[in-house]
PDB file of C-alpha atoms in Angstrom:
ATOM      1  CA  MET A 283     151.973 176.399  90.201  1.00 59.00           C
ATOM      2  CA  ILE A 284     149.486 173.675  91.089  1.00 64.00           C
ATOM      3  CA  HIS A 285     146.983 174.490  93.823  1.00 62.00           C
ATOM      4  CA  PRO A 286     148.344 173.044  97.093  1.00 67.00           C
ATOM      5  CA  GLN A 287     145.061 171.244  97.726  1.00 71.00           C
ATOM      6  CA  THR A 288     145.257 169.231  94.495  1.00 87.00           C
ATOM      7  CA  PRO A 289     145.101 165.584  95.587  1.00 94.00           C
ATOM      8  CA  LEU A 290     148.119 163.518  94.585  1.00 97.00           C
ATOM      9  CA  VAL A 291     147.947 159.743  94.169  1.00 97.00           C
ATOM     10  CA  LEU A 292     151.104 157.782  93.453  1.00 98.00           C
ATOM     11  CA  HIS A 293     150.641 154.368  91.862  1.00 98.00           C
ATOM     12  CA  GLY A 294     153.862 152.421  92.342  1.00 97.00           C
ATOM     13  CA  TYR A 295     155.595 149.335  93.633  1.00 97.00           C
ATOM     14  CA  PHE A 296     157.536 149.507  96.878  1.00 96.00           C
ATOM     15  CA  ARG A 297     160.721 148.009  95.395  1.00 95.00           C
ATOM     16  CA  SER A 298     160.522 149.730  92.007  1.00 96.00           C
ATOM     17  CA  SER A 299     163.526 152.044  91.610  1.00 97.00           C
ATOM     18  CA  ALA A 300     161.507 154.490  89.546  1.00 97.00           C
ATOM     19  CA  SER A 301     158.728 154.598  92.147  1.00 98.00           C
ATOM     20  CA  TYR A 302     161.332 154.982  94.898  1.00 98.00           C
ATOM     21  CA  ARG A 303     162.875 158.048  93.235  1.00 98.00           C
ATOM     22  CA  VAL A 304     159.462 159.698  92.893  1.00 98.00           C
ATOM     23  CA  ARG A 305     158.654 159.020  96.558  1.00 98.00           C
ATOM     24  CA  ILE A 306     161.906 160.784  97.461  1.00 98.00           C
ATOM     25  CA  ALA A 307     161.015 163.791  95.299  1.00 98.00           C
ATOM     26  CA  LEU A 308     157.539 164.092  96.794  1.00 98.00           C
ATOM     27  CA  ASN A 309     158.970 163.860 100.293  1.00 98.00           C
ATOM     28  CA  LEU A 310     161.667 166.462  99.595  1.00 98.00           C
ATOM     29  CA  LYS A 311     158.907 168.823  98.497  1.00 97.00           C
ATOM     30  CA  GLY A 312     156.942 168.101 101.655  1.00 96.00           C
ATOM     31  CA  LEU A 313     153.933 166.960  99.632  1.00 96.00           C
ATOM     32  CA  ASP A 314     151.217 164.686 100.951  1.00 96.00           C
ATOM     33  CA  TYR A 315     150.140 161.923  98.617  1.00 97.00           C
ATOM     34  CA  ASP A 316     148.109 158.749  98.698  1.00 97.00           C
ATOM     35  CA  PRO A 317     150.147 155.663  97.746  1.00 97.00           C
ATOM     36  CA  VAL A 318     148.514 152.916  95.705  1.00 96.00           C
ATOM     37  CA  GLU A 319     150.513 149.695  95.548  1.00 96.00           C
ATOM     38  CA  VAL A 320     150.696 148.067  92.112  1.00 96.00           C
ATOM     39  CA  SER A 321     152.237 144.606  92.420  1.00 94.00           C
ATOM     40  CA  LEU A 322     154.652 144.027  89.564  1.00 92.00           C
ATOM     41  CA  ILE A 323     155.067 140.427  90.697  1.00 91.00           C
ATOM     42  CA  ALA A 324     151.322 139.822  90.319  1.00 92.00           C
ATOM     43  CA  GLY A 325     151.242 141.728  87.024  1.00 91.00           C
ATOM     44  CA  GLU A 326     148.755 144.328  88.240  1.00 92.00           C
ATOM     45  CA  GLN A 327     150.390 146.938  85.990  1.00 94.00           C
ATOM     46  CA  ARG A 328     148.938 145.031  83.012  1.00 93.00           C
ATOM     47  CA  SER A 329     145.352 145.090  84.289  1.00 94.00           C
ATOM     48  CA  ASP A 330     142.709 146.718  82.110  1.00 93.00           C
ATOM     49  CA  ALA A 331     141.991 149.345  84.761  1.00 91.00           C
ATOM     50  CA  PHE A 332     145.645 150.384  84.975  1.00 93.00           C
ATOM     51  CA  LEU A 333     146.201 150.360  81.221  1.00 94.00           C
ATOM     52  CA  GLU A 334     143.204 152.648  80.744  1.00 94.00           C
ATOM     53  CA  GLN A 335     145.162 155.346  82.585  1.00 95.00           C
ATOM     54  CA  ASN A 336     148.666 154.334  81.547  1.00 94.00           C
ATOM     55  CA  ALA A 337     148.936 152.702  78.138  1.00 95.00           C
ATOM     56  CA  GLN A 338     152.585 151.763  78.738  1.00 94.00           C
ATOM     57  CA  GLY A 339     151.696 149.712  81.792  1.00 94.00           C
ATOM     58  CA  PHE A 340     154.665 150.851  83.883  1.00 95.00           C
ATOM     59  CA  VAL A 341     155.033 152.287  87.353  1.00 97.00           C
ATOM     60  CA  PRO A 342     155.166 154.883  88.712  1.00 98.00           C
ATOM     61  CA  MET A 343     152.088 156.820  87.692  1.00 97.00           C
ATOM     62  CA  LEU A 344     151.125 160.054  89.444  1.00 98.00           C
ATOM     63  CA  VAL A 345     147.518 161.216  89.361  1.00 97.00           C
ATOM     64  CA  ALA A 346     147.143 164.901  90.199  1.00 96.00           C
ATOM     65  CA  GLY A 347     143.483 165.800  90.259  1.00 94.00           C
ATOM     66  CA  ASP A 348     142.333 165.098  86.694  1.00 93.00           C
ATOM     67  CA  ASP A 349     145.860 164.836  85.305  1.00 95.00           C
ATOM     68  CA  VAL A 350     147.895 161.664  84.855  1.00 97.00           C
ATOM     69  CA  ILE A 351     151.692 161.787  84.612  1.00 97.00           C
ATOM     70  CA  ILE A 352     153.822 158.750  83.767  1.00 97.00           C
ATOM     71  CA  GLN A 353     157.582 158.078  83.575  1.00 97.00           C
ATOM     72  CA  SER A 354     159.519 158.884  86.757  1.00 98.00           C
ATOM     73  CA  MET A 355     161.738 161.599  85.277  1.00 98.00           C
ATOM     74  CA  ALA A 356     158.733 163.361  83.757  1.00 98.00           C
ATOM     75  CA  ILE A 357     156.921 163.055  87.083  1.00 98.00           C
ATOM     76  CA  ILE A 358     159.844 164.589  88.990  1.00 98.00           C
ATOM     77  CA  ASP A 359     160.074 167.404  86.457  1.00 98.00           C
ATOM     78  CA  TRP A 360     156.318 168.017  86.799  1.00 97.00           C
ATOM     79  CA  ILE A 361     156.619 168.047  90.598  1.00 97.00           C
ATOM     80  CA  ASP A 362     159.528 170.491  90.412  1.00 97.00           C
ATOM     81  CA  ARG A 363     157.680 172.824  88.032  1.00 96.00           C
ATOM     82  CA  SER A 364     154.428 172.617  89.968  1.00 95.00           C
ATOM     83  CA  TYR A 365     155.915 173.001  93.443  1.00 95.00           C
ATOM     84  CA  PRO A 366     159.093 175.052  92.891  1.00 94.00           C
ATOM     85  CA  GLU A 367     160.622 174.953  96.370  1.00 95.00           C
ATOM     86  CA  PRO A 368     163.004 173.427  97.159  1.00 96.00           C
ATOM     87  CA  ARG A 369     164.394 173.110  93.648  1.00 97.00           C
ATOM     88  CA  LEU A 370     165.344 169.627  92.491  1.00 98.00           C
ATOM     89  CA  ILE A 371     166.409 170.652  88.967  1.00 98.00           C
ATOM     90  CA  PRO A 372     168.397 173.895  88.622  1.00 97.00           C
ATOM     91  CA  ASP A 373     167.091 176.643  86.368  1.00 96.00           C
ATOM     92  CA  ASP A 374     170.492 177.842  85.129  1.00 97.00           C
ATOM     93  CA  PRO A 375     171.422 176.002  81.919  1.00 98.00           C
ATOM     94  CA  MET A 376     174.817 174.579  82.924  1.00 97.00           C
ATOM     95  CA  PRO A 377     173.943 173.385  86.460  1.00 97.00           C
ATOM     96  CA  ARG A 378     170.722 171.985  84.983  1.00 97.00           C
ATOM     97  CA  ALA A 379     172.662 170.062  82.335  1.00 98.00           C
ATOM     98  CA  VAL A 380     175.045 168.665  84.970  1.00 97.00           C
ATOM     99  CA  ALA A 381     172.184 167.538  87.232  1.00 98.00           C
ATOM    100  CA  LEU A 382     170.285 165.881  84.395  1.00 98.00           C
ATOM    101  CA  ALA A 383     173.420 164.193  83.061  1.00 98.00           C
ATOM    102  CA  GLN A 384     174.126 162.691  86.495  1.00 98.00           C
ATOM    103  CA  ALA A 385     170.517 161.582  86.898  1.00 98.00           C
ATOM    104  CA  ASN A 386     170.382 160.082  83.417  1.00 98.00           C
ATOM    105  CA  VAL A 387     173.462 157.926  83.966  1.00 98.00           C
ATOM    106  CA  ILE A 388     171.132 155.996  86.248  1.00 98.00           C
ATOM    107  CA  ALA A 389     167.688 156.625  84.770  1.00 98.00           C
ATOM    108  CA  CYS A 390     168.695 156.087  81.124  1.00 97.00           C
ATOM    109  CA  ASP A 391     171.829 153.924  81.166  1.00 97.00           C
ATOM    110  CA  ILE A 392     171.723 151.648  84.242  1.00 98.00           C
ATOM    111  CA  HIS A 393     168.115 151.190  85.265  1.00 96.00           C
ATOM    112  CA  PRO A 394     166.467 150.308  81.908  1.00 95.00           C
ATOM    113  CA  LEU A 395     168.878 147.402  81.418  1.00 96.00           C
ATOM    114  CA  ASN A 396     168.214 146.022  84.900  1.00 96.00           C
ATOM    115  CA  ASN A 397     164.521 146.479  85.514  1.00 92.00           C
ATOM    116  CA  LEU A 398     162.232 143.578  86.282  1.00 90.00           C
ATOM    117  CA  ARG A 399     160.840 143.032  82.779  1.00 92.00           C
ATOM    118  CA  VAL A 400     164.357 142.811  81.322  1.00 96.00           C
ATOM    119  CA  LEU A 401     165.489 140.363  84.020  1.00 95.00           C
ATOM    120  CA  LYS A 402     162.414 138.207  83.378  1.00 93.00           C
ATOM    121  CA  TYR A 403     163.171 138.207  79.651  1.00 96.00           C
ATOM    122  CA  LEU A 404     166.761 137.150  80.290  1.00 97.00           C
ATOM    123  CA  THR A 405     165.757 134.159  82.388  1.00 96.00           C
ATOM    124  CA  LYS A 406     162.378 133.071  81.006  1.00 95.00           C
ATOM    125  CA  ASP A 407     162.805 133.864  77.310  1.00 97.00           C
ATOM    126  CA  LEU A 408     166.555 133.615  76.773  1.00 97.00           C
ATOM    127  CA  GLY A 409     167.126 130.862  79.316  1.00 97.00           C
ATOM    128  CA  LEU A 410     169.913 132.499  81.308  1.00 96.00           C
ATOM    129  CA  ASN A 411     170.523 131.051  84.750  1.00 97.00           C
ATOM    130  CA  GLU A 412     170.379 133.136  87.918  1.00 95.00           C
ATOM    131  CA  GLN A 413     174.165 133.462  88.185  1.00 96.00           C
ATOM    132  CA  THR A 414     174.467 134.829  84.647  1.00 96.00           C
ATOM    133  CA  LYS A 415     171.515 137.157  85.199  1.00 95.00           C
ATOM    134  CA  ASP A 416     173.177 138.541  88.325  1.00 95.00           C
ATOM    135  CA  ARG A 417     176.423 139.102  86.416  1.00 96.00           C
ATOM    136  CA  TRP A 418     174.443 141.067  83.824  1.00 97.00           C
ATOM    137  CA  TYR A 419     172.866 143.167  86.568  1.00 96.00           C
ATOM    138  CA  GLN A 420     176.161 143.875  88.301  1.00 97.00           C
ATOM    139  CA  HIS A 421     177.965 144.729  85.046  1.00 97.00           C
ATOM    140  CA  TRP A 422     175.674 147.616  84.146  1.00 98.00           C
ATOM    141  CA  ILE A 423     175.697 149.067  87.664  1.00 98.00           C
ATOM    142  CA  ILE A 424     179.491 148.944  87.791  1.00 98.00           C
ATOM    143  CA  GLU A 425     179.837 150.579  84.368  1.00 98.00           C
ATOM    144  CA  GLY A 426     177.464 153.383  85.326  1.00 98.00           C
ATOM    145  CA  PHE A 427     178.887 153.896  88.813  1.00 98.00           C
ATOM    146  CA  GLU A 428     182.419 154.229  87.431  1.00 98.00           C
ATOM    147  CA  ALA A 429     181.254 157.185  85.352  1.00 98.00           C
ATOM    148  CA  LEU A 430     179.081 158.680  88.079  1.00 98.00           C
ATOM    149  CA  GLU A 431     181.882 158.514  90.657  1.00 98.00           C
ATOM    150  CA  ALA A 432     184.023 160.632  88.327  1.00 97.00           C
ATOM    151  CA  MET A 433     181.105 163.019  87.725  1.00 97.00           C
ATOM    152  CA  ALA A 434     180.395 163.577  91.420  1.00 97.00           C
ATOM    153  CA  GLY A 435     181.430 166.985  92.716  1.00 92.00           C
ATOM    154  CA  GLU A 436     182.723 167.912  96.151  1.00 91.00           C
ATOM    155  CA  GLY A 437     179.351 168.774  97.687  1.00 95.00           C
ATOM    156  CA  ARG A 438     177.552 166.787 100.332  1.00 97.00           C
ATOM    157  CA  TYR A 439     175.121 165.585  97.670  1.00 98.00           C
ATOM    158  CA  LEU A 440     175.252 165.004  93.937  1.00 97.00           C
ATOM    159  CA  GLY A 441     173.021 168.071  93.828  1.00 89.00           C
ATOM    160  CA  GLY A 442     175.623 170.110  95.719  1.00 94.00           C
ATOM    161  CA  ASP A 443     174.707 171.517  99.111  1.00 95.00           C
ATOM    162  CA  ALA A 444     171.128 170.243  98.866  1.00 97.00           C
ATOM    163  CA  PRO A 445     169.751 167.030  97.364  1.00 98.00           C
ATOM    164  CA  GLY A 446     168.399 167.199  93.846  1.00 98.00           C
ATOM    165  CA  ILE A 447     167.136 165.025  91.030  1.00 98.00           C
ATOM    166  CA  ALA A 448     170.425 163.125  90.729  1.00 98.00           C
ATOM    167  CA  ASP A 449     170.247 162.143  94.400  1.00 98.00           C
ATOM    168  CA  CYS A 450     166.652 160.995  93.908  1.00 98.00           C
ATOM    169  CA  CYS A 451     168.034 158.577  91.313  1.00 98.00           C
ATOM    170  CA  LEU A 452     171.239 157.583  93.102  1.00 98.00           C
ATOM    171  CA  VAL A 453     169.788 156.342  96.384  1.00 98.00           C
ATOM    172  CA  PRO A 454     167.457 153.725  94.823  1.00 98.00           C
ATOM    173  CA  GLN A 455     170.306 152.507  92.613  1.00 98.00           C
ATOM    174  CA  MET A 456     172.595 152.144  95.636  1.00 98.00           C
ATOM    175  CA  TYR A 457     169.847 150.112  97.291  1.00 98.00           C
ATOM    176  CA  ASN A 458     169.728 147.852  94.224  1.00 97.00           C
ATOM    177  CA  ALA A 459     173.509 147.546  94.117  1.00 98.00           C
ATOM    178  CA  ARG A 460     173.552 146.248  97.672  1.00 97.00           C
ATOM    179  CA  ARG A 461     170.688 143.845  96.964  1.00 94.00           C
ATOM    180  CA  PHE A 462     172.754 142.308  94.160  1.00 94.00           C
ATOM    181  CA  ASP A 463     176.050 142.317  96.085  1.00 95.00           C
ATOM    182  CA  VAL A 464     177.806 144.861  93.870  1.00 97.00           C
ATOM    183  CA  PRO A 465     181.144 145.817  95.518  1.00 97.00           C
ATOM    184  CA  LEU A 466     181.066 149.527  96.355  1.00 98.00           C
ATOM    185  CA  ASP A 467     184.608 150.140  97.650  1.00 98.00           C
ATOM    186  CA  ALA A 468     185.606 151.740  94.339  1.00 98.00           C
ATOM    187  CA  TYR A 469     182.934 154.449  94.719  1.00 98.00           C
ATOM    188  CA  PRO A 470     183.701 156.333  97.955  1.00 98.00           C
ATOM    189  CA  ARG A 471     181.972 159.543  96.802  1.00 98.00           C
ATOM    190  CA  LEU A 472     178.782 157.702  95.900  1.00 98.00           C
ATOM    191  CA  VAL A 473     178.828 155.807  99.194  1.00 98.00           C
ATOM    192  CA  ALA A 474     179.333 159.045 101.131  1.00 98.00           C
ATOM    193  CA  ILE A 475     176.579 160.847  99.227  1.00 98.00           C
ATOM    194  CA  ASP A 476     174.189 157.940  99.741  1.00 98.00           C
ATOM    195  CA  ALA A 477     174.953 157.979 103.479  1.00 98.00           C
ATOM    196  CA  ALA A 478     174.336 161.744 103.630  1.00 98.00           C
ATOM    197  CA  CYS A 479     171.014 161.329 101.839  1.00 98.00           C
ATOM    198  CA  MET A 480     169.914 158.577 104.198  1.00 98.00           C
ATOM    199  CA  GLU A 481     170.318 160.975 107.123  1.00 98.00           C
ATOM    200  CA  VAL A 482     167.470 163.027 105.625  1.00 98.00           C
ATOM    201  CA  ASP A 483     163.926 162.130 106.672  1.00 98.00           C
ATOM    202  CA  ALA A 484     162.590 162.460 103.112  1.00 98.00           C
ATOM    203  CA  PHE A 485     164.890 159.653 101.961  1.00 98.00           C
ATOM    204  CA  GLN A 486     164.228 157.490 105.004  1.00 98.00           C
ATOM    205  CA  ARG A 487     160.457 157.619 104.521  1.00 98.00           C
ATOM    206  CA  ALA A 488     160.816 156.711 100.833  1.00 98.00           C
ATOM    207  CA  HIS A 489     162.859 153.560 101.517  1.00 98.00           C
ATOM    208  CA  PRO A 490     161.254 150.293 100.338  1.00 97.00           C
ATOM    209  CA  ASP A 491     161.169 148.997 103.900  1.00 96.00           C
ATOM    210  CA  ALA A 492     159.030 151.995 104.857  1.00 95.00           C
ATOM    211  CA  ALA A 493     156.898 151.829 101.700  1.00 94.00           C
ATOM    212  CA  LYS A 494     156.285 148.075 101.763  1.00 92.00           C
ATOM    213  CA  PRO A 495     152.612 147.241 102.308  1.00 89.00           C
ATOM    214  CA  ALA A 496     151.794 145.794 105.704  1.00 79.00           C
TER     215      ALA A 496
END
């Protein structure tokens, strides 16, 4: 377990889905951290200073004392191992597999196809118009949500009776779906779980509107 006084600094972008899910995880753990805004629009993630710490040039990046952790799912796993309560990833093999499978529908199958660098490539390099780009974005959310709706259990959260790693991933993706006008009527379980999560202070404080720089 990491010493509770270890300073945590989260480098992220307020609207980044991956940064959003890490903010949720930190809040669910009740951890204090210093946020550092990295503007993806201004390209600050490609600055020399940032690349010295994070060769991939992505957000989020968590600095814990002298340690640097990148990739949101690795960061959440590190948080969960370092600060075990409340658990975000179950220890038992089968519940753990279920939680990670749910989370990875979003983190591995939806989000990578729809992140900002891919959308920029579609429009600037491949010449797609905004309408076609939006169709691309909506398609991959719909495909993933169809699977995730079927994978959702009967609990209040994807994580069961308490939010877990899958909920940390779901809520930012629901936010994105609404931004891009994805119809959500076909996903009543996901809508209900998202609503339950947004009643929790940890999710409210992680929302982009709360994290946006003044």
